[in-house]
Structures are given as C-alpha cells and as structure tokens.
CSV table of C-alpha atoms in Angstrom, one decimal:
chain,number,residue,atom,x,y,z
C,14,GLU,CA,54.9,34.1,168.1
C,15,LYS,CA,57.3,34.5,165.2
C,16,GLY,CA,57.2,38.3,165.3
C,17,SER,CA,54.5,39.1,162.8
C,18,PRO,CA,52.8,42.5,163.6
C,19,ILE,CA,49.5,41.1,162.1
C,20,ASP,CA,47.7,38.4,164.1
C,21,ASN,CA,45.0,37.4,161.7
C,22,VAL,CA,47.2,36.0,158.8
C,23,VAL,CA,46.2,32.5,157.9
C,24,GLY,CA,48.3,32.0,154.7
C,25,PHE,CA,50.7,33.5,152.2
C,26,ILE,CA,50.2,34.1,148.5
C,27,ASP,CA,52.8,34.4,145.8
C,28,GLY,CA,53.6,33.5,142.3
C,29,THR,CA,56.3,31.1,141.1
C,30,ALA,CA,57.9,30.4,137.7
C,31,VAL,CA,58.7,27.0,136.3
C,32,GLU,CA,61.4,27.3,133.7
C,33,ILE,CA,60.6,25.5,130.4
C,34,ALA,CA,62.5,24.8,127.2
C,35,ARG,CA,62.6,27.8,124.8
C,36,PRO,CA,59.6,27.3,122.6
C,37,ILE,CA,59.7,27.8,118.8
C,38,GLY,CA,57.6,30.6,117.3
C,39,LEU,CA,55.0,32.7,119.0
C,40,GLY,CA,55.2,31.0,122.3
C,41,GLN,CA,58.7,32.3,122.8
C,42,ARG,CA,57.6,35.9,123.4
C,43,ALA,CA,54.6,34.9,125.6
C,44,THR,CA,56.6,32.7,127.9
C,45,TYR,CA,59.6,35.0,128.3
C,46,CYS,CA,59.8,36.5,131.8
C,47,GLY,CA,62.0,39.6,131.7
C,48,HIS,CA,62.3,39.5,135.5
C,49,LYS,CA,63.7,36.0,135.6
C,50,ARG,CA,65.3,36.3,132.1
C,51,ARG,CA,64.1,32.9,131.0
C,52,ASN,CA,61.2,31.2,129.3
C,53,CYS,CA,58.7,29.9,131.9
C,54,VAL,CA,55.1,29.2,132.9
C,55,LYS,CA,53.8,30.8,136.1
C,56,PHE,CA,51.6,29.5,138.9
C,57,GLN,CA,50.0,31.3,141.8
C,58,ALA,CA,49.8,29.5,145.2
C,59,VAL,CA,48.6,30.0,148.7
C,60,SER,CA,50.5,28.2,151.4
C,61,THR,CA,49.4,27.8,155.0
C,62,PRO,CA,51.5,27.7,158.2
C,63,ASP,CA,51.2,23.9,158.3
C,64,GLY,CA,53.2,23.7,155.1
C,65,LEU,CA,50.3,22.7,152.7
C,66,ILE,CA,49.7,24.4,149.4
C,67,LEU,CA,46.0,25.3,149.8
C,68,HIS,CA,45.3,26.8,146.4
C,69,ILE,CA,47.1,26.6,143.1
C,70,PHE,CA,46.3,28.4,139.9
C,71,GLY,CA,48.1,28.1,136.5
C,72,PRO,CA,49.8,27.6,134.3
C,73,VAL,CA,49.8,31.0,132.6
C,74,GLU,CA,52.4,32.7,130.3
C,75,GLY,CA,55.7,33.5,131.9
C,76,ARG,CA,55.4,37.2,131.0
C,77,ARG,CA,52.4,37.7,133.3
C,78,HIS,CA,52.6,39.7,136.5
C,79,ASP,CA,51.6,38.2,139.9
C,80,MET,CA,48.6,40.6,140.1
C,81,SER,CA,47.4,39.4,136.7
C,82,LEU,CA,47.4,35.8,138.0
C,83,TYR,CA,45.5,37.0,141.1
C,84,ARG,CA,42.8,38.5,138.9
C,85,GLU,CA,42.5,35.6,136.5
C,86,SER,CA,42.4,33.0,139.3
C,87,ASN,CA,39.2,34.6,140.7
C,88,ILE,CA,40.5,34.0,144.2
C,89,ASP,CA,39.1,37.4,145.2
C,90,SER,CA,35.6,36.0,145.4
C,91,LEU,CA,36.7,32.9,147.3
C,92,LEU,CA,38.5,35.0,149.8
C,93,GLN,CA,35.7,37.4,150.2
C,94,ASP,CA,33.3,34.5,151.0
C,95,SER,CA,35.6,32.6,153.3
C,96,MET,CA,37.9,34.9,155.3
C,97,ASN,CA,35.3,36.4,157.7
C,98,ILE,CA,34.7,33.8,160.4
C,99,ASN,CA,32.6,34.5,163.4
C,100,GLY,CA,33.0,38.2,162.9
C,101,ILE,CA,36.8,38.0,162.7
C,102,GLN,CA,38.4,39.2,159.4
C,103,TYR,CA,41.2,36.8,158.5
C,104,CYS,CA,43.6,37.5,155.6
C,105,LEU,CA,46.4,36.3,153.4
C,106,TYR,CA,49.7,38.1,153.2
C,107,GLY,CA,51.5,38.8,149.9
C,108,ASP,CA,54.5,40.8,148.8
C,109,PRO,CA,54.0,44.4,147.5
C,110,ALA,CA,53.3,43.1,144.0
C,111,TYR,CA,49.7,42.5,145.2
C,112,PHE,CA,47.0,45.1,145.9
C,113,LEU,CA,45.7,45.7,149.4
C,114,ARG,CA,42.3,44.2,150.2
C,115,PRO,CA,40.5,43.5,153.6
C,116,TYR,CA,41.4,39.8,153.1
C,117,LEU,CA,44.8,40.4,151.4
C,118,GLN,CA,47.4,42.4,153.3
C,119,VAL,CA,50.6,43.4,151.5
C,120,GLY,CA,54.0,45.0,152.4
C,121,PHE,CA,54.6,48.7,152.0
C,122,GLN,CA,56.3,49.8,148.8
C,123,GLY,CA,57.9,53.0,147.5
C,124,SER,CA,61.0,55.0,148.4
C,125,ASP,CA,59.2,57.1,151.0
C,126,ARG,CA,58.9,54.3,153.5
C,127,THR,CA,59.2,55.3,157.2
C,128,PRO,CA,61.4,53.3,159.6
C,129,GLU,CA,58.2,51.7,161.0
C,130,LYS,CA,57.2,50.6,157.5
C,131,VAL,CA,60.6,49.1,156.8
C,132,ILE,CA,60.4,47.2,160.2
C,133,PHE,CA,56.9,46.0,159.3
C,134,ASN,CA,58.1,44.7,155.9
C,135,ALA,CA,61.1,42.9,157.4
C,136,SER,CA,59.1,41.2,160.2
C,137,MET,CA,56.5,40.0,157.7
C,138,ALA,CA,59.2,38.8,155.3
C,139,ARG,CA,60.4,36.5,158.0
C,140,VAL,CA,57.1,34.7,158.1
C,141,ARG,CA,56.1,35.1,154.4
C,142,ILE,CA,59.2,33.0,153.5
C,143,ALA,CA,57.0,30.0,154.2
C,144,VAL,CA,55.5,30.2,150.7
C,145,GLU,CA,59.0,30.2,149.2
C,146,TRP,CA,59.8,27.1,151.3
C,147,ALA,CA,56.8,25.3,149.7
C,148,PHE,CA,57.8,26.3,146.2
C,149,ARG,CA,61.4,25.1,146.9
C,150,ASP,CA,60.3,21.8,148.4
C,151,VAL,CA,58.0,21.0,145.4
C,152,LYS,CA,61.0,21.4,143.1
C,153,LEU,CA,63.3,19.6,145.5
C,154,TYR,CA,61.2,16.5,145.8
C,155,PHE,CA,60.1,16.4,142.2
C,156,THR,CA,63.3,17.2,140.4
C,157,HIS,CA,61.9,16.7,136.9
C,158,LEU,CA,60.5,20.2,137.3
C,159,THR,CA,64.0,21.6,137.4
C,160,VAL,CA,65.1,20.3,134.0
C,161,PRO,CA,63.8,22.9,131.4
C,162,ARG,CA,64.7,20.7,128.3
C,163,LYS,CA,62.1,18.1,129.6
C,164,LEU,CA,59.4,20.7,130.0
C,165,ARG,CA,58.4,21.6,126.4
C,166,LEU,CA,55.2,23.4,125.5
C,167,ARG,CA,52.9,21.4,123.2
C,168,VAL,CA,55.1,18.3,123.8
C,169,THR,CA,55.0,17.6,127.5
C,170,PRO,CA,52.2,18.5,130.0
C,171,ALA,CA,54.4,20.8,132.0
C,172,GLY,CA,51.5,22.5,133.8
C,173,LEU,CA,49.9,19.3,134.7
C,174,TRP,CA,53.2,17.9,136.0
C,175,TYR,CA,53.6,20.9,138.3
C,176,THR,CA,50.0,20.7,139.6
C,177,CYS,CA,50.3,16.9,140.3
C,178,SER,CA,53.6,17.5,142.0
C,179,VAL,CA,52.0,20.1,144.3
C,180,LEU,CA,49.3,17.5,145.2
C,181,LEU,CA,51.9,14.8,145.9
C,182,TRP,CA,53.9,17.4,148.0
C,183,ASN,CA,50.8,18.0,150.1
C,184,PHE,CA,50.5,14.2,150.7
C,185,ARG,CA,54.1,14.2,151.8
C,186,ALA,CA,53.7,17.2,154.1
C,187,CYS,CA,50.7,15.5,155.7
C,188,LEU,CA,52.7,12.4,156.4
C,189,TYR,CA,56.1,13.9,157.4
C,190,GLY,CA,55.5,17.6,158.1
C,191,SER,CA,57.5,20.4,156.4
C,192,GLN,CA,59.9,23.2,157.2
C,193,ALA,CA,56.9,25.6,157.6
C,194,SER,CA,55.0,23.3,159.9
C,195,LYS,CA,58.1,22.9,162.2
C,196,TYR,CA,58.8,26.6,162.1
C,197,PHE,CA,55.3,27.6,163.0
C,198,ASP,CA,54.7,24.6,165.3
C,199,CYS,CA,51.6,23.9,163.3
C,200,ASP,CA,50.8,20.3,162.5
C,201,PRO,CA,49.2,19.6,159.1
C,202,LEU,CA,46.1,17.5,158.6
C,203,SER,CA,46.6,13.8,158.6
C,204,LEU,CA,46.6,12.3,155.1
C,205,HIS,CA,43.2,10.8,155.8
C,206,GLU,CA,41.7,14.2,156.8
C,207,TYR,CA,43.4,15.8,153.8
C,208,LEU,CA,41.9,13.3,151.3
C,209,GLU,CA,38.5,13.7,152.9
C,210,ALA,CA,38.7,17.5,152.5
C,211,LEU,CA,39.5,17.1,148.8
C,212,HIS,CA,36.1,15.5,148.3
C-alpha cells in the first residue's frame, strides 16, 4: 500500500552507530568509524512495520561493516528457519550493504543501474526508512545515548544501556504506537502480549 514493489517484506534490517567518548590506547583504532568519522560502537537491528525492534545484536567495534555484523549475529540461521511460512517465502529488506539471500532482499548497487532499478531503490527507500525511525526514536527518548562523554568504554556499560533502551522503546511503542505503526497502519502488540512473547 505504500508503494513497495515487494509484497513479502516483513521487516527492515540495518546497522546503527552509537557515538562514544574517544577511548585511550588500542580501543581508539577499533572503535573509529571512518564513515561516521567518530568513535562508536555498532548495533544491528531488525524493525517491523508495527514500529518494534524485533532483533538487536551488538555492541561491536565501530570500524565493523554492516555485513560483518550480519555474519557475526548468526541471524542467517534464524531467518532461514523462520521466514518460510505455509509455503510463502517472506523476507527482510536491507540497504545495498547487505548480500542478497532468499530471506534478505537488498537494493541494487553499482553505476550501471537501469531506470527501473533506480525506481525500485527509491520506492523501497521510502518504506525502509522505518528502521531509521526506530533508531532515531530510541535516541530521542533515551537522550543519555546522545552524550558521547558519558559513554566510555570500560567505564560505563554503553552497550547494555543501548540494549536496555531498545527494550524500553519497545514497551513504549506497544503502549503508544510509533511513527512506523502509524505510517503502515499496523498496530503493535499490546504490552501484555509483548511481555508474554519475551518468555
């Protein structure tokens, strides 16, 4: 209904960086992300059209590529086992940083893209933005994640803080909805249903 050319997408996958204070010593090189030009730790998340963050993996060093997080998270085996339901192959959608799989569709990359491929990427980008909304909202509601000097390796549990913030964000999305749930007209689980599903 939102213009996606793929009708079997059930979620969006992407990586996010949480900026941290510049570490002293060896950690400085490992956490430096050349793309973002800052020291950070990275997480990989899967968000669904109801606005919930279904899967989170991290933290890993900021220099890691999104596909490295994908491999390390072992989400491949989870998707392989769970994305074929009643003979229908469902999938996640990710940006061109990921590799194409039957259960992971990605945008076209390269300079030789045809007009059709460009249109495909643009229409999928309009719905894939939902994962960015989730990342933004976690930092918007849990502002301690946006103050790098308070997130120091080996001093504060920066990774744990982000993971707990994602869980609390899911609680909030269950109670009040989110931008993604309104955009896709897809109600999230009730908080009671969500807590039951966690068990």
